[in-house]
Tab-separated table of C-alpha atoms in Angstrom:
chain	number	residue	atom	x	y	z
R	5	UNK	CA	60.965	-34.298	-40.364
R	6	UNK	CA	57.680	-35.742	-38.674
R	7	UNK	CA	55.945	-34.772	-41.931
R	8	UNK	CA	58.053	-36.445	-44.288
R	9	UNK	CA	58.332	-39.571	-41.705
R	10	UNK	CA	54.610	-40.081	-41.748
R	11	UNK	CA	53.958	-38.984	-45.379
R	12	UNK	CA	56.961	-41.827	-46.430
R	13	UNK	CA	55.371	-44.546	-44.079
R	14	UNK	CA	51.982	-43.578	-45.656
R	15	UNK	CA	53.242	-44.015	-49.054
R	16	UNK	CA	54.524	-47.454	-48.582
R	17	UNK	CA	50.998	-48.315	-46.890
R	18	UNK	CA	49.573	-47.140	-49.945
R	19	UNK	CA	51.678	-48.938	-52.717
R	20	UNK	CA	53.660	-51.605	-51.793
R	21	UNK	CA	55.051	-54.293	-49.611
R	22	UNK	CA	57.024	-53.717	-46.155
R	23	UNK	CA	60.602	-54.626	-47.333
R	24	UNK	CA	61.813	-57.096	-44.505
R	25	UNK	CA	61.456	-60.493	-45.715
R	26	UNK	CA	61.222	-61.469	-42.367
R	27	UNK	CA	57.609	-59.236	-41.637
R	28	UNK	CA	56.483	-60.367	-45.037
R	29	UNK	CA	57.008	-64.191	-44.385
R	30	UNK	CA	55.493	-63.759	-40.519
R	31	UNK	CA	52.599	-62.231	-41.468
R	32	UNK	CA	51.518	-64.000	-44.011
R	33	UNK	CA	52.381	-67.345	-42.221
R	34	UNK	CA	50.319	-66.547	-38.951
R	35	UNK	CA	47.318	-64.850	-40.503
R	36	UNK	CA	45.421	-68.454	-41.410
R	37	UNK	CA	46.213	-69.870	-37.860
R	38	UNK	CA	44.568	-66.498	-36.503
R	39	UNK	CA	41.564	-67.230	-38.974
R	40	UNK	CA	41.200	-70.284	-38.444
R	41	UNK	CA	41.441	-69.655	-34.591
R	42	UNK	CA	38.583	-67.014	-35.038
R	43	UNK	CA	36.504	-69.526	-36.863
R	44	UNK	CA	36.748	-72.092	-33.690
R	45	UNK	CA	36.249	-69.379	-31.169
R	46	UNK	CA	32.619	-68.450	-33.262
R	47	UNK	CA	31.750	-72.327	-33.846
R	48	UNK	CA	32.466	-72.826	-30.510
R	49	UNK	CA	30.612	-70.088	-28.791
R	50	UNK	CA	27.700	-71.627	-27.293
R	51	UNK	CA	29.162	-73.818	-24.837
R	52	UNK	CA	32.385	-72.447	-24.570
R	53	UNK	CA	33.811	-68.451	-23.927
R	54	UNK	CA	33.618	-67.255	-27.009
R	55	UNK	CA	31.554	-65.773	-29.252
R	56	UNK	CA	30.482	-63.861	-32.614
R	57	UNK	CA	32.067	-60.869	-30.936
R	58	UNK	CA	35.441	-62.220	-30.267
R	59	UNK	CA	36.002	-64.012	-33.385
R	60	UNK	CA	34.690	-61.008	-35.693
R	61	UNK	CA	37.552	-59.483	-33.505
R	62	UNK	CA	40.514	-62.068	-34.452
R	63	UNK	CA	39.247	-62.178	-38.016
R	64	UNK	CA	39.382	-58.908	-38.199
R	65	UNK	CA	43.154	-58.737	-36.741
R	66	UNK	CA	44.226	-61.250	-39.291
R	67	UNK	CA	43.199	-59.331	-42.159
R	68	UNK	CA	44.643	-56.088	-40.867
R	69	UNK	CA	47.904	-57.604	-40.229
R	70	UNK	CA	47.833	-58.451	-43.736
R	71	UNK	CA	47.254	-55.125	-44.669
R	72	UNK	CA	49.697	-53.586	-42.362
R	73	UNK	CA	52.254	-56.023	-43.506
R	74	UNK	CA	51.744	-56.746	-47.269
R	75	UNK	CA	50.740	-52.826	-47.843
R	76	UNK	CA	46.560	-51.522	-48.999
R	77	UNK	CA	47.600	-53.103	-53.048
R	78	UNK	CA	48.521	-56.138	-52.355
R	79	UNK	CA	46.091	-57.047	-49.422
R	80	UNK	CA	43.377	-56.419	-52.004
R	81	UNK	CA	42.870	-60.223	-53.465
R	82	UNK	CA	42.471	-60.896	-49.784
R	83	UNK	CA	39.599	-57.829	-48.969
R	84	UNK	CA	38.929	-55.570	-51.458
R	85	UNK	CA	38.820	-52.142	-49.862
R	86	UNK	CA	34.796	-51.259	-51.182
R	87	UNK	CA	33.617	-54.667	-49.446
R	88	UNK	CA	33.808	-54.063	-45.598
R	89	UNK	CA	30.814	-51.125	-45.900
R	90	UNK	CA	28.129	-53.921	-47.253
R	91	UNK	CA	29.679	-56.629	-45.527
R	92	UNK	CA	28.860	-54.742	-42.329
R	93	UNK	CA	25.198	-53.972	-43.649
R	94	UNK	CA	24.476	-57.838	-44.327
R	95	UNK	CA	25.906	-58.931	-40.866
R	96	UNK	CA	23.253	-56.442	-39.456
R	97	UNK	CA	20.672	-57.582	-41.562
R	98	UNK	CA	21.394	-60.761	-40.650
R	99	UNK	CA	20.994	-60.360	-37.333
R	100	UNK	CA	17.441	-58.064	-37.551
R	101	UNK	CA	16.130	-60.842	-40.392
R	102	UNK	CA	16.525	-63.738	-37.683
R	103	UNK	CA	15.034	-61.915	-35.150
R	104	UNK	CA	11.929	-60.738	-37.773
R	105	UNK	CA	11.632	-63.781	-39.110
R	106	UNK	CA	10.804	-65.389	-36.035
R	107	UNK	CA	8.581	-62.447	-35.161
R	108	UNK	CA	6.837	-63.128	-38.007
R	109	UNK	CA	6.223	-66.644	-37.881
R	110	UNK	CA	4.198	-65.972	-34.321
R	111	UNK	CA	6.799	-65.827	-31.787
R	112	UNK	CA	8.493	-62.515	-30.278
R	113	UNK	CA	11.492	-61.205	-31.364
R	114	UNK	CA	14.544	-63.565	-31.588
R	115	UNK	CA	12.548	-66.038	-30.174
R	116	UNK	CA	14.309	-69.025	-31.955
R	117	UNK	CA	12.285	-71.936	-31.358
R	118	UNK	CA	9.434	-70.215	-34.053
R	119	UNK	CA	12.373	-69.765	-37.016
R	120	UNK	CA	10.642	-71.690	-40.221
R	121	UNK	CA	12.342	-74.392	-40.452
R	122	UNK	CA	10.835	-77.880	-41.131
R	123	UNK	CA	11.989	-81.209	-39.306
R	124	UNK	CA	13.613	-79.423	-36.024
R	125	UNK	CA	12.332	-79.935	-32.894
R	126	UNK	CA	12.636	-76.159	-30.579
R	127	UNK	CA	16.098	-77.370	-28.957
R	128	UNK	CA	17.312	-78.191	-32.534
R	129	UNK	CA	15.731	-74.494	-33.907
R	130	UNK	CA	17.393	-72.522	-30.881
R	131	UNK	CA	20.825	-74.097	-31.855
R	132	UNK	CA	20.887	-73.227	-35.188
R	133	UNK	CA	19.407	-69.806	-34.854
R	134	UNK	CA	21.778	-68.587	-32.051
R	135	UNK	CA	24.581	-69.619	-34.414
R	136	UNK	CA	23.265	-67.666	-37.233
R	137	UNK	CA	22.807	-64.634	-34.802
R	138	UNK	CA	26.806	-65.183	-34.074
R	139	UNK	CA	27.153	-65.599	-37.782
R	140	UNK	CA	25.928	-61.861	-38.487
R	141	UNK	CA	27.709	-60.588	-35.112
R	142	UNK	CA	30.719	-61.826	-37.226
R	143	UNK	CA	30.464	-60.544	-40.079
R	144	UNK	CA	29.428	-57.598	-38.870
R	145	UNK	CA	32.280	-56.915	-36.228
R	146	UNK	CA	35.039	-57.883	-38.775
R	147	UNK	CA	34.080	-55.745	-41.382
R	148	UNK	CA	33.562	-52.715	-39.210
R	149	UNK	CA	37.188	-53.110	-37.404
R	150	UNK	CA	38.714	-53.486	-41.276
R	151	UNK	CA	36.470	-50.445	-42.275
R	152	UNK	CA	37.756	-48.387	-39.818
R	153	UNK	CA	41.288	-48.925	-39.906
R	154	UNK	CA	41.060	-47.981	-43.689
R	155	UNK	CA	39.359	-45.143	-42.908
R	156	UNK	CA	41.806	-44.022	-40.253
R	157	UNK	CA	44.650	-44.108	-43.306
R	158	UNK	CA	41.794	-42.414	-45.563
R	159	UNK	CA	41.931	-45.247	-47.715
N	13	UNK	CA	51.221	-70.505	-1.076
N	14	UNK	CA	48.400	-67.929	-0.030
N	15	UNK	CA	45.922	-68.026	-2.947
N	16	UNK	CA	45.939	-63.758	-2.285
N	17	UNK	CA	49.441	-63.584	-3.830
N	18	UNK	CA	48.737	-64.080	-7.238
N	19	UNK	CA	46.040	-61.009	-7.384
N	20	UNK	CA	48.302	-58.610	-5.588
N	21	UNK	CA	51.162	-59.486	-7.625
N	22	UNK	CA	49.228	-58.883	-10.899
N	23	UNK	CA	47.197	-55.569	-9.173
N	24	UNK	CA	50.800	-54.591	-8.819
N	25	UNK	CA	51.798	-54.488	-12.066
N	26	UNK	CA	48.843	-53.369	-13.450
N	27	UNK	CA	48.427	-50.208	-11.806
N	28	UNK	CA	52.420	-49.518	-12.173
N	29	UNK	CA	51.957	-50.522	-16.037
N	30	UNK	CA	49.017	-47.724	-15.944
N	31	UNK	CA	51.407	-45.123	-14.395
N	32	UNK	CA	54.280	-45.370	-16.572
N	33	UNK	CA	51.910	-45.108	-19.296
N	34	UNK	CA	50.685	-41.900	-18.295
N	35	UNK	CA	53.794	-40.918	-17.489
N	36	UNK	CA	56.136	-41.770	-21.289
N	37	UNK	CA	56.743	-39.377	-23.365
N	38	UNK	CA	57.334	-41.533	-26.566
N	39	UNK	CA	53.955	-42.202	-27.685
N	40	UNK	CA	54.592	-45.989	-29.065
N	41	UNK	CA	56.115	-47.205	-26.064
N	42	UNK	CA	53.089	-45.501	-24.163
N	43	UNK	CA	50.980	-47.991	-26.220
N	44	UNK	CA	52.636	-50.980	-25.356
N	45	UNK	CA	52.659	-50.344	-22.176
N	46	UNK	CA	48.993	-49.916	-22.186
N	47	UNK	CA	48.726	-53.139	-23.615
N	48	UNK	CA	50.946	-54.625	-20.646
N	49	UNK	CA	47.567	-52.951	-18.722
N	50	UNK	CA	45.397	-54.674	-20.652
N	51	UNK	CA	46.503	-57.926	-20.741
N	52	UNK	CA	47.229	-57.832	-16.930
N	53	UNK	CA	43.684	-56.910	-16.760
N	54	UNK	CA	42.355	-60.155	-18.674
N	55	UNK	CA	44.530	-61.859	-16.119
N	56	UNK	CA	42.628	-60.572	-13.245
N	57	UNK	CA	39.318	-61.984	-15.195
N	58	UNK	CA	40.767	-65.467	-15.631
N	59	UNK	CA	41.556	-65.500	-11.591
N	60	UNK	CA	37.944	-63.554	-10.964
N	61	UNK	CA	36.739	-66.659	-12.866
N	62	UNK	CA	34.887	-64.331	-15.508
N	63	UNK	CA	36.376	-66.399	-18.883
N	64	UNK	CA	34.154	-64.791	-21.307
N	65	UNK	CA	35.780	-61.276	-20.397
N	66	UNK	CA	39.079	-62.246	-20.262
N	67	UNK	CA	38.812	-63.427	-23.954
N	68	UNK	CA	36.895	-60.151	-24.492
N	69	UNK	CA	39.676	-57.908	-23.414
N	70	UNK	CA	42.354	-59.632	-24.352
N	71	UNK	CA	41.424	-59.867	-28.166
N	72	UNK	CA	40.208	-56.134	-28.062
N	73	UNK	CA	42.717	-54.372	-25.781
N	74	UNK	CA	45.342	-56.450	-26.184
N	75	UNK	CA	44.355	-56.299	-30.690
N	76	UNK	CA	42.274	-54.470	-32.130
N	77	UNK	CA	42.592	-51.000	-29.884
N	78	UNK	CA	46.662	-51.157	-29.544
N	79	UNK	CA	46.278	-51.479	-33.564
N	80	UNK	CA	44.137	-48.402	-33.860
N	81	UNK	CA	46.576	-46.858	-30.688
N	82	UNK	CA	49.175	-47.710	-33.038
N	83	UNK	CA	47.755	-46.222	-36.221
N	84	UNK	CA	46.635	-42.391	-34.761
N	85	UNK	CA	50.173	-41.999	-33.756
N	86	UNK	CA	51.176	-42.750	-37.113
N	87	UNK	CA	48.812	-40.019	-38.289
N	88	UNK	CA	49.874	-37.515	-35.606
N	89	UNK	CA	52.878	-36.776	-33.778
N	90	UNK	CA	55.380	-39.864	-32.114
N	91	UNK	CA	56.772	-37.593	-29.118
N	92	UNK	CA	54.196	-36.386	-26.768
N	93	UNK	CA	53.804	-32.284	-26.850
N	94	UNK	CA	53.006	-31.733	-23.451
């Protein structure tokens, strides 16, 4: 019984939509407010709690929701299932290319204020770069949480 | 209104939400009452002060983990054996 149960809710992961209307409509209605609350939350995360971490984290939630609700085909336009792997890499070579890049320009490791670029004064540099650090600590976070939950239905 | 209420009150709950989650034998409800833990614990951050973790645990415990919570069961068994 349990191995029918799991093999039939498996199945409908794997090919199609969650029946109830009412799921289906939910879903997809609330995942661009989470998104779009997970984009604030990492814009936002200098001055205010927040962070790369925690918005990774909701966009991550949105896009599993989609795939919990809308099943693994149909969630594909929205992440193909081969992307979260080398969206994970680039988020972590984000972060280690900041850091070396202002190691290489003189300063110490994710030392901000020595980042390359022209016309900033160091308050200016240290602004942008943290956010670019938060940028990869996005990426990164999100595609590892969507990895993993594909993973765990051996997708 | 004595400004301790508030943290026994939610201490309360907490460590009775923790109980009767080790304590269910139905594995989903088990989950969501772990999440009642969590998000009782974010609660206690927000009147500690600490903001940052609050957010922190509520988006993962409260998210991502009762998702993943959520999806071994689905994998395994829905009635604990034990």
């Amino acid at each position: 019984m349990n191995e029918v149960n799991r093999d039939l809710l498996l199945r409908r992961h794997m090919e199609g939509p969650i029946v109830s209307p009412i799921v289906h409509v939910c879903c997809r209605g609330l995942a661009p407010f989470i998104q779009i609350t997970g984009l604030y939350v990492f814009f936002h995360g200098h001055y205010s709690p927040g962070g790369g971490f925690q918005g990774g984290v909701l966009l991550a939630a949105s896009i599993i929701m989609l795939r919990m609700s809308l099943g693994l085909a149909d969630s594909q336009r929205i992440m193909p299932n081969r992307l979260p792997i080398p969206l994970a890499a680039l988020g972590a070579l984000i972060y280690a290319g900041t850091g070396l890049l202002a190691m290489l320009w003189g300063g110490s490791y994710l030392d901000y204020s020595f980042l390359p670029l022209p016309m900033l004064d160091p308050a200016m540099l240290r602004y942008v770069g943290i956010l670019v650090i938060e940028l990869g600590v996005t990426i990164c976070v999100m595609s590892t949480l969507i990895s993993i939950y594909d993973n765990l239905l051996g997708s | 209104m004595l400004p301790w209420l508030i943290e026994v009150i939610l201490f309360t709950v907490l460590i009775v939400a923790a109980l009767v989650a080790l304590g269910l034998r139905n594995l989903l409800a088990a989950v969501v009452t772990l999440n009642i833990f969590s998000f009782m614990s974010a609660t206690i951050m927000v009147k500690l002060g600490a903001i940052d973790v609050a957010f922190t645990e509520a988006v993962v415990g409260a998210g991502a983990v009762g998702v993943i919570n959520i999806l071994a069961i689905l994998l395994t068994s829905r009635k604990s054996a034990d």
